Short mmCIF file of N, CA, C and O in Angstrom, two decimals:
data_model
loop_
_atom_site.label_atom_id
_atom_site.label_comp_id
_atom_site.label_asym_id
_atom_site.label_seq_id
_atom_site.Cartn_x
_atom_site.Cartn_y
_atom_site.Cartn_z
N UNK N 1 94.90 124.70 77.47
CA UNK N 1 94.34 124.13 76.24
C UNK N 1 94.41 125.20 75.00
O UNK N 1 95.00 124.84 73.86
N UNK N 2 94.23 126.46 75.40
CA UNK N 2 94.18 127.60 74.38
C UNK N 2 95.62 127.82 73.75
O UNK N 2 95.76 127.81 72.57
N UNK N 3 96.73 127.41 74.58
CA UNK N 3 98.02 127.56 73.99
C UNK N 3 98.29 126.53 72.69
O UNK N 3 98.78 126.55 71.82
N UNK N 4 97.82 125.09 73.31
CA UNK N 4 97.82 124.06 72.26
C UNK N 4 97.24 124.32 70.84
O UNK N 4 97.43 123.93 69.85
N UNK N 5 95.99 124.94 71.07
CA UNK N 5 95.12 125.22 69.99
C UNK N 5 95.90 126.24 69.01
O UNK N 5 95.84 126.03 67.92
N UNK N 6 96.44 127.24 69.62
CA UNK N 6 97.19 128.21 68.74
C UNK N 6 98.46 127.53 68.11
O UNK N 6 98.65 127.90 66.96
N UNK N 7 99.03 126.80 68.81
CA UNK N 7 100.33 126.24 68.33
C UNK N 7 99.74 125.30 67.07
O UNK N 7 100.44 125.15 65.99
N UNK N 8 98.83 124.49 67.19
CA UNK N 8 98.25 123.67 66.09
C UNK N 8 97.97 124.51 64.94
O UNK N 8 98.28 123.99 63.90
N UNK N 9 97.12 125.48 65.21
CA UNK N 9 96.61 126.27 64.03
C UNK N 9 97.65 127.02 63.29
O UNK N 9 97.88 126.91 62.03
N UNK N 10 98.68 127.44 64.21
CA UNK N 10 99.96 128.17 63.50
C UNK N 10 100.89 127.26 62.73
O UNK N 10 101.31 127.64 61.64
N UNK N 11 101.13 126.12 63.26
CA UNK N 11 101.92 125.16 62.45
C UNK N 11 101.46 124.71 61.26
O UNK N 11 102.01 124.45 60.37
N UNK N 12 100.08 124.76 61.19
CA UNK N 12 99.39 124.43 59.96
C UNK N 12 99.99 125.43 58.68
O UNK N 12 100.27 124.83 57.47
N UNK N 13 100.00 126.68 59.12
CA UNK N 13 100.46 127.54 58.05
C UNK N 13 101.80 127.50 57.67
O UNK N 13 102.15 127.93 56.49
N UNK N 14 102.73 126.85 58.31
CA UNK N 14 103.99 126.65 57.86
C UNK N 14 104.33 125.58 56.97
O UNK N 14 105.39 125.14 56.60
N UNK N 15 103.28 124.68 56.80
CA UNK N 15 103.38 123.63 55.84
C UNK N 15 102.70 123.89 54.49
O UNK N 15 101.66 124.54 54.51
N UNK N 16 103.52 123.39 53.48
CA UNK N 16 102.96 123.95 52.10
C UNK N 16 101.57 123.03 51.84
O UNK N 16 101.27 122.01 52.31
N UNK N 17 100.83 123.72 51.25
CA UNK N 17 99.52 123.12 50.99
C UNK N 17 99.55 122.01 50.23
O UNK N 17 98.93 121.12 50.29
N UNK N 18 100.39 122.04 48.99
CA UNK N 18 100.45 120.76 48.00
C UNK N 18 102.11 120.53 47.94
O UNK N 18 102.90 121.69 47.82
N UNK N 19 102.39 119.42 47.98
CA UNK N 19 103.91 119.07 47.48
C UNK N 19 103.66 118.41 46.07
O UNK N 19 103.07 117.69 45.72
N UNK N 20 103.92 119.57 45.29
CA UNK N 20 103.80 119.42 43.62
C UNK N 20 104.69 118.24 43.22
O UNK N 20 104.50 117.66 42.25
N UNK N 21 105.70 118.02 43.81
CA UNK N 21 106.71 116.93 43.42
C UNK N 21 105.86 115.56 43.38
O UNK N 21 105.87 114.74 42.41
N UNK N 22 105.28 115.31 44.74
CA UNK N 22 104.33 114.19 44.66
C UNK N 22 103.18 113.99 43.91
O UNK N 22 102.78 113.06 43.31
N UNK N 23 102.52 115.30 43.98
CA UNK N 23 101.44 115.30 42.85
C UNK N 23 101.71 115.28 41.40
O UNK N 23 100.80 114.45 40.72
N UNK N 24 102.62 115.68 40.94
CA UNK N 24 103.33 115.64 39.52
C UNK N 24 103.29 114.29 39.12
O UNK N 24 102.90 113.78 38.08
N UNK N 25 103.88 113.22 39.95
CA UNK N 25 104.01 112.04 39.64
C UNK N 25 102.95 111.33 39.36
O UNK N 25 102.77 110.29 38.78
N UNK N 26 101.57 111.88 40.00
CA UNK N 26 100.17 111.20 39.63
C UNK N 26 99.42 111.96 38.82
O UNK N 26 98.29 111.52 38.90
N UNK N 27 99.85 113.02 38.03
CA UNK N 27 98.96 113.83 37.29
C UNK N 27 98.11 112.98 36.17
O UNK N 27 97.16 113.38 35.80
N UNK N 28 98.76 111.72 35.73
CA UNK N 28 98.23 111.16 34.53
C UNK N 28 97.12 110.29 35.12
O UNK N 28 96.39 109.48 34.58
N UNK N 29 96.85 110.05 36.49
CA UNK N 29 95.94 109.27 37.09
C UNK N 29 94.65 109.83 36.66
O UNK N 29 94.19 111.08 37.02
N UNK N 30 93.77 108.85 35.92
CA UNK N 30 92.40 109.23 35.53
C UNK N 30 91.48 109.50 36.73
O UNK N 30 91.44 108.81 37.85
N UNK N 31 90.68 110.73 36.92
CA UNK N 31 89.84 111.27 37.81
C UNK N 31 90.46 111.07 39.07
O UNK N 31 89.65 110.93 40.35
N UNK N 32 91.75 111.61 39.17
CA UNK N 32 92.24 111.76 40.54
C UNK N 32 91.59 112.65 41.52
O UNK N 32 91.31 112.34 42.69
N UNK N 33 91.33 113.83 41.01
CA UNK N 33 90.54 114.85 41.77
C UNK N 33 89.24 114.21 42.51
O UNK N 33 88.87 114.47 43.56
N UNK N 34 88.54 113.54 41.47
CA UNK N 34 87.28 113.22 41.97
C UNK N 34 87.17 112.08 42.94
O UNK N 34 86.41 112.05 43.84
N UNK N 35 88.28 111.13 42.76
CA UNK N 35 88.37 110.16 43.63
C UNK N 35 88.96 110.61 45.05
O UNK N 35 88.42 110.03 45.93
N UNK N 36 89.70 111.78 44.87
CA UNK N 36 90.21 112.23 46.16
C UNK N 36 89.11 112.89 46.85
O UNK N 36 88.73 112.78 48.06
N UNK N 37 87.99 113.62 46.21
CA UNK N 37 87.01 114.33 46.72
C UNK N 37 86.14 113.25 47.45
O UNK N 37 85.51 113.43 48.58
N UNK N 38 85.84 112.08 46.74
CA UNK N 38 85.12 111.04 47.41
C UNK N 38 85.44 110.61 48.74
O UNK N 38 84.79 110.47 49.54
N UNK N 39 86.93 110.27 48.88
CA UNK N 39 87.39 109.84 50.11
C UNK N 39 87.28 111.01 51.06
O UNK N 39 87.04 110.58 52.36
N UNK N 40 87.69 112.25 50.65
CA UNK N 40 87.55 113.21 51.78
C UNK N 40 86.34 113.41 52.36
O UNK N 40 85.87 113.48 53.43
N UNK N 41 85.25 113.33 51.27
CA UNK N 41 83.72 113.69 51.74
C UNK N 41 83.35 112.53 52.56
O UNK N 41 82.72 112.77 53.57
N UNK N 42 83.84 111.29 52.46
CA UNK N 42 83.38 110.10 53.14
C UNK N 42 83.86 110.06 54.76
O UNK N 42 83.29 110.11 55.71
N UNK N 43 85.60 110.56 54.69
CA UNK N 43 86.01 110.66 56.07
C UNK N 43 85.51 111.88 56.79
O UNK N 43 85.27 111.64 58.02
N UNK N 44 85.30 112.92 56.33
CA UNK N 44 84.80 114.03 56.92
C UNK N 44 83.49 114.11 57.42
O UNK N 44 83.04 114.23 58.42
N UNK N 45 82.66 113.33 56.51
CA UNK N 45 81.18 113.06 57.04
C UNK N 45 81.04 112.19 58.10
O UNK N 45 80.27 112.29 58.92
N UNK N 46 81.83 111.05 58.18
CA UNK N 46 82.10 110.14 59.29
C UNK N 46 82.74 111.03 60.56
O UNK N 46 82.04 110.72 61.63
N UNK N 47 83.63 111.87 60.27
CA UNK N 47 84.22 112.57 61.79
C UNK N 47 83.00 113.63 62.09
O UNK N 47 82.78 113.73 63.31
N UNK N 48 82.23 113.98 61.03
CA UNK N 48 81.24 114.95 61.45
C UNK N 48 80.00 114.56 62.27
O UNK N 48 79.46 114.90 63.14
N UNK N 49 79.91 112.98 61.93
CA UNK N 49 78.93 112.35 62.74
C UNK N 49 79.28 112.10 64.25
O UNK N 49 78.51 112.19 65.21
N UNK N 50 80.69 111.74 64.35
CA UNK N 50 81.35 111.85 65.81
C UNK N 50 81.28 113.25 66.20
O UNK N 50 80.74 113.27 67.60
N UNK N 51 81.44 114.14 65.45
CA UNK N 51 81.54 115.74 66.11
C UNK N 51 80.19 116.06 66.60
O UNK N 51 80.23 116.82 67.63
N UNK N 52 79.10 115.63 66.21
CA UNK N 52 77.82 116.13 66.51
C UNK N 52 77.15 115.29 67.67
O UNK N 52 76.16 115.59 68.11
N UNK N 53 77.94 114.20 68.39
CA UNK N 53 77.60 113.51 69.28
C UNK N 53 77.46 114.50 70.54
O UNK N 53 78.24 115.51 70.61
N UNK N 54 76.49 114.37 71.51
CA UNK N 54 76.44 115.28 72.50
C UNK N 54 77.76 115.05 73.44
O UNK N 54 77.78 116.22 74.01
N UNK N 55 78.24 114.23 73.39
CA UNK N 55 79.50 114.18 74.23
C UNK N 55 80.57 113.27 73.53
O UNK N 55 80.09 112.16 73.04
N UNK N 56 81.88 113.77 73.39
CA UNK N 56 82.85 112.75 72.95
C UNK N 56 83.38 111.93 74.01
O UNK N 56 83.86 112.42 75.06
N UNK N 57 83.20 110.68 73.77
CA UNK N 57 83.58 109.65 74.76
C UNK N 57 85.11 109.45 74.47
O UNK N 57 85.64 109.61 73.20
N UNK N 58 85.81 108.54 75.10
CA UNK N 58 87.14 108.14 74.70
C UNK N 58 87.02 107.16 73.49
O UNK N 58 88.02 107.21 72.56
N UNK N 59 86.12 106.28 73.34
CA UNK N 59 85.86 105.50 72.19
C UNK N 59 85.55 106.53 71.07
O UNK N 59 86.14 106.17 69.79
N UNK N 60 84.73 107.46 71.01
CA UNK N 60 84.43 108.38 70.03
C UNK N 60 85.92 109.07 69.52
O UNK N 60 86.02 109.42 68.41
N UNK N 61 86.77 109.55 70.44
CA UNK N 61 87.94 110.14 70.43
C UNK N 61 88.75 109.20 69.42
O UNK N 61 89.51 109.68 68.43
N UNK N 62 88.74 107.90 69.73
CA UNK N 62 89.77 107.15 69.15
C UNK N 62 89.28 106.76 67.71
O UNK N 62 89.98 106.89 66.73
N UNK N 63 87.89 106.65 67.71
CA UNK N 63 87.30 106.55 66.31
C UNK N 63 87.58 107.75 65.34
O UNK N 63 87.87 107.72 64.12
N UNK N 64 87.36 108.84 65.89
CA UNK N 64 87.96 110.17 65.28
C UNK N 64 89.26 110.15 64.78
O UNK N 64 89.65 110.52 63.56
N UNK N 65 90.28 109.76 65.74
CA UNK N 65 91.67 109.88 65.44
C UNK N 65 91.89 108.69 64.35
O UNK N 65 92.71 108.92 63.43
N UNK N 66 91.20 107.50 64.17
CA UNK N 66 91.43 106.63 63.28
C UNK N 66 90.88 106.98 61.92
O UNK N 66 91.60 106.78 60.88
N UNK N 67 89.76 107.75 61.78
CA UNK N 67 89.27 108.51 60.65
C UNK N 67 90.24 109.46 60.22
O UNK N 67 90.56 109.61 58.87
N UNK N 68 90.97 110.21 60.93
CA UNK N 68 91.85 111.42 60.63
C UNK N 68 93.23 110.65 60.08
O UNK N 68 93.57 111.10 59.17
N UNK N 69 93.62 109.45 60.60
CA UNK N 69 94.58 108.77 60.17
C UNK N 69 94.18 108.28 58.70
O UNK N 69 95.21 108.30 57.90
N UNK N 70 93.10 107.73 58.50
CA UNK N 70 92.97 107.15 57.12
C UNK N 70 92.73 108.33 56.16
O UNK N 70 93.28 108.23 55.07
N UNK N 71 92.29 109.56 56.50
CA UNK N 71 92.40 110.56 55.69
C UNK N 71 93.70 111.06 55.29
O UNK N 71 94.15 111.37 54.27
N UNK N 72 94.35 111.15 56.57
CA UNK N 72 95.82 111.67 56.36
C UNK N 72 96.76 110.72 55.16
O UNK N 72 97.43 111.18 54.48
N UNK N 73 96.56 109.54 55.66
CA UNK N 73 97.22 108.47 54.65
C UNK N 73 96.96 108.67 53.20
O UNK N 73 98.05 108.56 52.42
N UNK N 74 95.80 108.80 52.91
CA UNK N 74 95.37 108.90 51.50
C UNK N 74 95.96 110.17 50.90
O UNK N 74 96.44 110.28 49.67
N UNK N 75 95.45 111.28 51.65
CA UNK N 75 95.86 112.55 50.99
C UNK N 75 97.46 112.89 50.96
O UNK N 75 97.85 113.67 50.16
N UNK N 76 98.03 112.33 51.97
CA UNK N 76 99.44 112.35 52.05
C UNK N 76 100.14 111.81 50.73
O UNK N 76 101.14 112.55 50.16
N UNK N 77 99.60 110.83 50.27
CA UNK N 77 100.22 109.88 49.13
C UNK N 77 100.04 110.97 47.79
O UNK N 77 101.03 110.63 46.71
N UNK N 78 99.01 111.89 47.64
CA UNK N 78 98.93 112.57 46.54
C UNK N 78 99.80 114.10 46.77
O UNK N 78 99.40 114.90 46.01
N UNK N 79 100.11 114.36 47.94
CA UNK N 79 100.92 115.33 48.13
C UNK N 79 100.14 116.56 48.94
O UNK N 79 100.56 117.72 48.82
N UNK N 80 98.94 116.42 49.45
CA UNK N 80 98.17 117.41 50.18
C UNK N 80 98.75 117.35 51.52
O UNK N 80 98.19 116.95 52.56
N UNK N 81 99.79 118.06 51.64
CA UNK N 81 100.83 118.09 52.85
C UNK N 81 100.23 118.97 54.21
O UNK N 81 100.13 118.55 55.30
N UNK N 82 99.53 120.01 53.81
CA UNK N 82 99.13 120.71 54.91
C UNK N 82 97.83 120.14 55.51
O UNK N 82 97.57 120.19 56.57
N UNK N 83 96.85 119.56 54.66
CA UNK N 83 95.77 118.83 55.06
C UNK N 83 96.26 117.48 55.84
O UNK N 83 95.74 117.17 57.05
N UNK N 84 97.22 117.02 55.31
CA UNK N 84 97.76 115.88 55.98
C UNK N 84 98.30 116.08 57.56
O UNK N 84 98.22 115.50 58.42
N UNK N 85 98.92 117.31 57.68
CA UNK N 85 99.55 117.85 58.84
C UNK N 85 98.39 117.98 59.81
O UNK N 85 98.36 117.46 60.87
N UNK N 86 97.30 118.65 59.39
CA UNK N 86 96.05 118.86 60.37
C UNK N 86 95.45 117.45 60.81
O UNK N 86 95.20 117.38 61.81
N UNK N 87 95.26 116.71 59.69
CA UNK N 87 94.73 115.25 60.13
C UNK N 87 95.66 114.46 61.04
O UNK N 87 95.13 113.76 62.02
N UNK N 88 96.94 114.73 60.79
CA UNK N 88 97.93 114.09 61.96
C UNK N 88 97.69 114.73 63.33
O UNK N 88 97.59 113.82 64.17
N UNK N 89 97.52 115.89 63.43
CA UNK N 89 97.12 116.42 64.75
C UNK N 89 95.92 115.97 65.29
O UNK N 89 95.66 115.65 66.45
N UNK N 90 94.77 115.90 64.44
CA UNK N 90 93.55 115.21 64.93
C UNK N 90 93.68 113.72 65.24
O UNK N 90 93.13 113.42 66.09
N UNK N 91 94.45 113.08 64.46
CA UNK N 91 94.84 111.77 64.83
C UNK N 91 95.35 111.64 66.18
O UNK N 91 94.98 110.73 66.87
N UNK N 92 96.48 112.25 66.44
CA UNK N 92 97.03 112.25 67.85
C UNK N 92 96.24 112.58 68.84
O UNK N 92 96.26 111.89 69.91
N UNK N 93 95.46 113.58 68.76
CA UNK N 93 94.55 114.02 69.69
C UNK N 93 93.40 112.94 70.14
O UNK N 93 93.30 112.57 71.24
N UNK N 94 92.92 112.48 68.86
CA UNK N 94 91.87 111.32 69.11
C UNK N 94 92.28 110.06 69.73
O UNK N 94 91.82 109.59 70.31
N UNK N 95 93.58 109.73 68.90
CA UNK N 95 94.01 108.28 69.36
C UNK N 95 94.48 108.14 70.91
O UNK N 95 94.73 107.23 71.45
N UNK N 96 94.64 109.38 71.45
CA UNK N 96 95.27 109.31 72.89
C UNK N 96 94.04 108.92 73.76
O UNK N 96 94.29 108.50 74.75
N UNK N 97 92.86 109.16 73.17
CA UNK N 97 91.75 108.66 74.32
C UNK N 97 91.39 109.46 75.35
O UNK N 97 90.80 109.07 76.31
N UNK N 98 92.09 110.47 75.19
CA UNK N 98 92.31 111.47 76.52
C UNK N 98 91.13 112.42 76.51
O UNK N 98 91.29 113.43 75.54
N UNK N 99 90.22 112.32 77.37
CA UNK N 99 89.05 113.25 77.19
C UNK N 99 89.42 114.83 77.39
O UNK N 99 89.01 115.74 76.88
N UNK N 100 90.75 115.02 77.96
CA UNK N 100 91.16 116.42 78.22
C UNK N 100 91.32 116.76 76.89
O UNK N 100 91.59 118.25 76.64
N UNK N 101 91.68 116.07 75.88
CA UNK N 101 92.04 116.56 74.42
C UNK N 101 90.88 116.78 73.69
O UNK N 101 90.94 117.34 72.66
N UNK N 102 89.47 116.61 74.07
CA UNK N 102 88.39 116.82 73.22
C UNK N 102 88.26 118.11 72.89
O UNK N 102 87.91 118.52 71.80
N UNK N 103 88.37 119.04 73.92
CA UNK N 103 88.06 120.57 73.50
C UNK N 103 89.15 120.96 72.35
O UNK N 103 88.72 121.67 71.54
N UNK N 104 90.39 120.65 72.49
CA UNK N 104 91.42 121.10 71.45
C UNK N 104 91.24 120.30 70.18
O UNK N 104 91.03 120.81 69.00
N UNK N 105 90.63 119.06 70.02
CA UNK N 105 90.38 118.38 68.93
C UNK N 105 89.17 119.15 68.37
O UNK N 105 89.22 119.19 67.11
N UNK N 106 88.05 119.39 69.04
CA UNK N 106 87.06 120.06 68.52
C UNK N 106 87.08 121.27 67.96
O UNK N 106 86.92 121.80 66.88
N UNK N 107 87.97 122.18 68.68
CA UNK N 107 88.53 123.46 68.03
C UNK N 107 89.10 123.26 66.79
O UNK N 107 89.07 123.97 65.77
N UNK N 108 90.28 122.28 66.76
CA UNK N 108 91.09 122.10 65.65
C UNK N 108 89.95 121.74 64.43
O UNK N 108 90.30 122.30 63.01
N UNK N 109 89.11 120.93 64.63
CA UNK N 109 88.24 120.53 63.57
C UNK N 109 87.41 121.44 63.07
O UNK N 109 87.04 121.51 61.89
N UNK N 110 86.83 122.35 64.07
CA UNK N 110 85.82 123.20 63.55
C UNK N 110 86.37 124.62 63.20
O UNK N 110 85.91 125.01 62.32
N UNK N 111 87.54 125.03 63.48
CA UNK N 111 88.04 126.24 63.27
C UNK N 111 89.24 126.19 62.26
O UNK N 111 89.47 126.98 61.63
N UNK N 112 90.09 125.02 62.44
CA UNK N 112 91.22 125.00 61.55
C UNK N 112 90.93 124.04 60.31
O UNK N 112 91.26 124.71 59.11
N UNK N 113 90.50 123.11 60.58
CA UNK N 113 90.09 121.99 59.28
C UNK N 113 89.62 122.57 58.01
O UNK N 113 89.78 122.44 56.93
N UNK N 114 88.40 123.13 58.31
CA UNK N 114 87.58 123.91 57.09
C UNK N 114 88.36 124.78 56.23
O UNK N 114 88.21 124.51 55.06
N UNK N 115 88.98 125.52 56.67
CA UNK N 115 89.93 126.42 55.94
C UNK N 115 90.86 125.83 55.20
O UNK N 115 91.18 125.94 54.01
N UNK N 116 91.57 124.72 55.80
CA UNK N 116 92.62 124.04 55.43
C UNK N 116 92.18 123.15 54.08
O UNK N 116 92.80 122.73 53.17
N UNK N 117 91.12 122.41 54.60
CA UNK N 117 90.33 121.64 53.47
C UNK N 117 89.95 122.35 52.14
O UNK N 117 90.20 121.90 51.15
N UNK N 118 89.36 123.36 52.42
CA UNK N 118 89.15 124.42 51.26
C UNK N 118 90.16 124.88 50.48
O UNK N 118 90.30 124.77 49.06
N UNK N 119 91.31 125.34 51.05
CA UNK N 119 92.35 125.72 50.20
C UNK N 119 93.00 124.40 49.59
O UNK N 119 93.50 124.60 48.52
N UNK N 120 93.12 123.44 50.24
CA UNK N 120 93.77 122.24 49.79
C UNK N 120 92.94 121.66 48.53
O UNK N 120 93.55 121.53 47.40
N UNK N 121 91.68 121.55 48.53
CA UNK N 121 90.74 121.05 47.40
C UNK N 121 90.86 122.03 46.20
O UNK N 121 91.02 121.63 45.12
N UNK N 122 90.90 123.22 46.60
CA UNK N 122 91.08 124.39 45.36
C UNK N 122 92.24 124.14 44.75
O UNK N 122 92.62 124.32 43.44
N UNK N 123 93.43 124.20 45.42
CA UNK N 123 94.74 124.12 45.07
C UNK N 123 94.97 122.60 44.34
O UNK N 123 95.56 122.77 43.22
N UNK N 124 94.20 121.64 44.87
CA UNK N 124 94.41 120.42 44.00
C UNK N 124 93.72 120.38 42.79
O UNK N 124 94.32 119.92 41.83
N UNK N 125 92.54 120.88 42.76
CA UNK N 125 91.82 121.15 41.53
C UNK N 125 92.51 121.78 40.57
O UNK N 125 92.57 121.69 39.29
N UNK N 126 92.94 123.02 40.99
CA UNK N 126 93.77 123.77 40.06
C UNK N 126 95.01 123.20 39.56
O UNK N 126 95.60 123.22 38.23
N UNK N 127 95.73 122.40 40.09
CA UNK N 127 96.85 121.85 39.84
C UNK N 127 96.63 120.62 38.99
O UNK N 127 97.65 120.23 37.93
N UNK N 128 95.53 120.03 38.88
CA UNK N 128 95.12 118.98 38.14
C UNK N 128 94.52 119.35 36.67
O UNK N 128 94.17 118.59 35.83
N UNK N 129 94.31 120.44 36.58
CA UNK N 129 93.79 121.04 35.32
C UNK N 129 94.74 120.82 34.19
O UNK N 129 96.08 120.82 34.20
#
């Protein structure tokens, strides 16, 4: 498992934080940052509820993957490519419903996602000024 964790974490660094071509096409949308923040907070909050379960079941993993898919879909459309990449990895791990992926999913969620999320939201806010 440790090798797959390292691969997932490293791969995210090779993906641009923001695809400015996609984002620039949407710059005139009112309250884009605020609306994005609401969606991110909702999905991450629901993932956190699953994450804090005493045990991740295959059903919880699938729900986690579904939430990651929903977040990926929304943020990808506005050009948040690195966050979309990490969400895609979470989606694949979760939707596999394979309990052996739980440790990698938790590590990715706990150790990689927070930094990627923070840098994405800061870059997005800066780009929309």
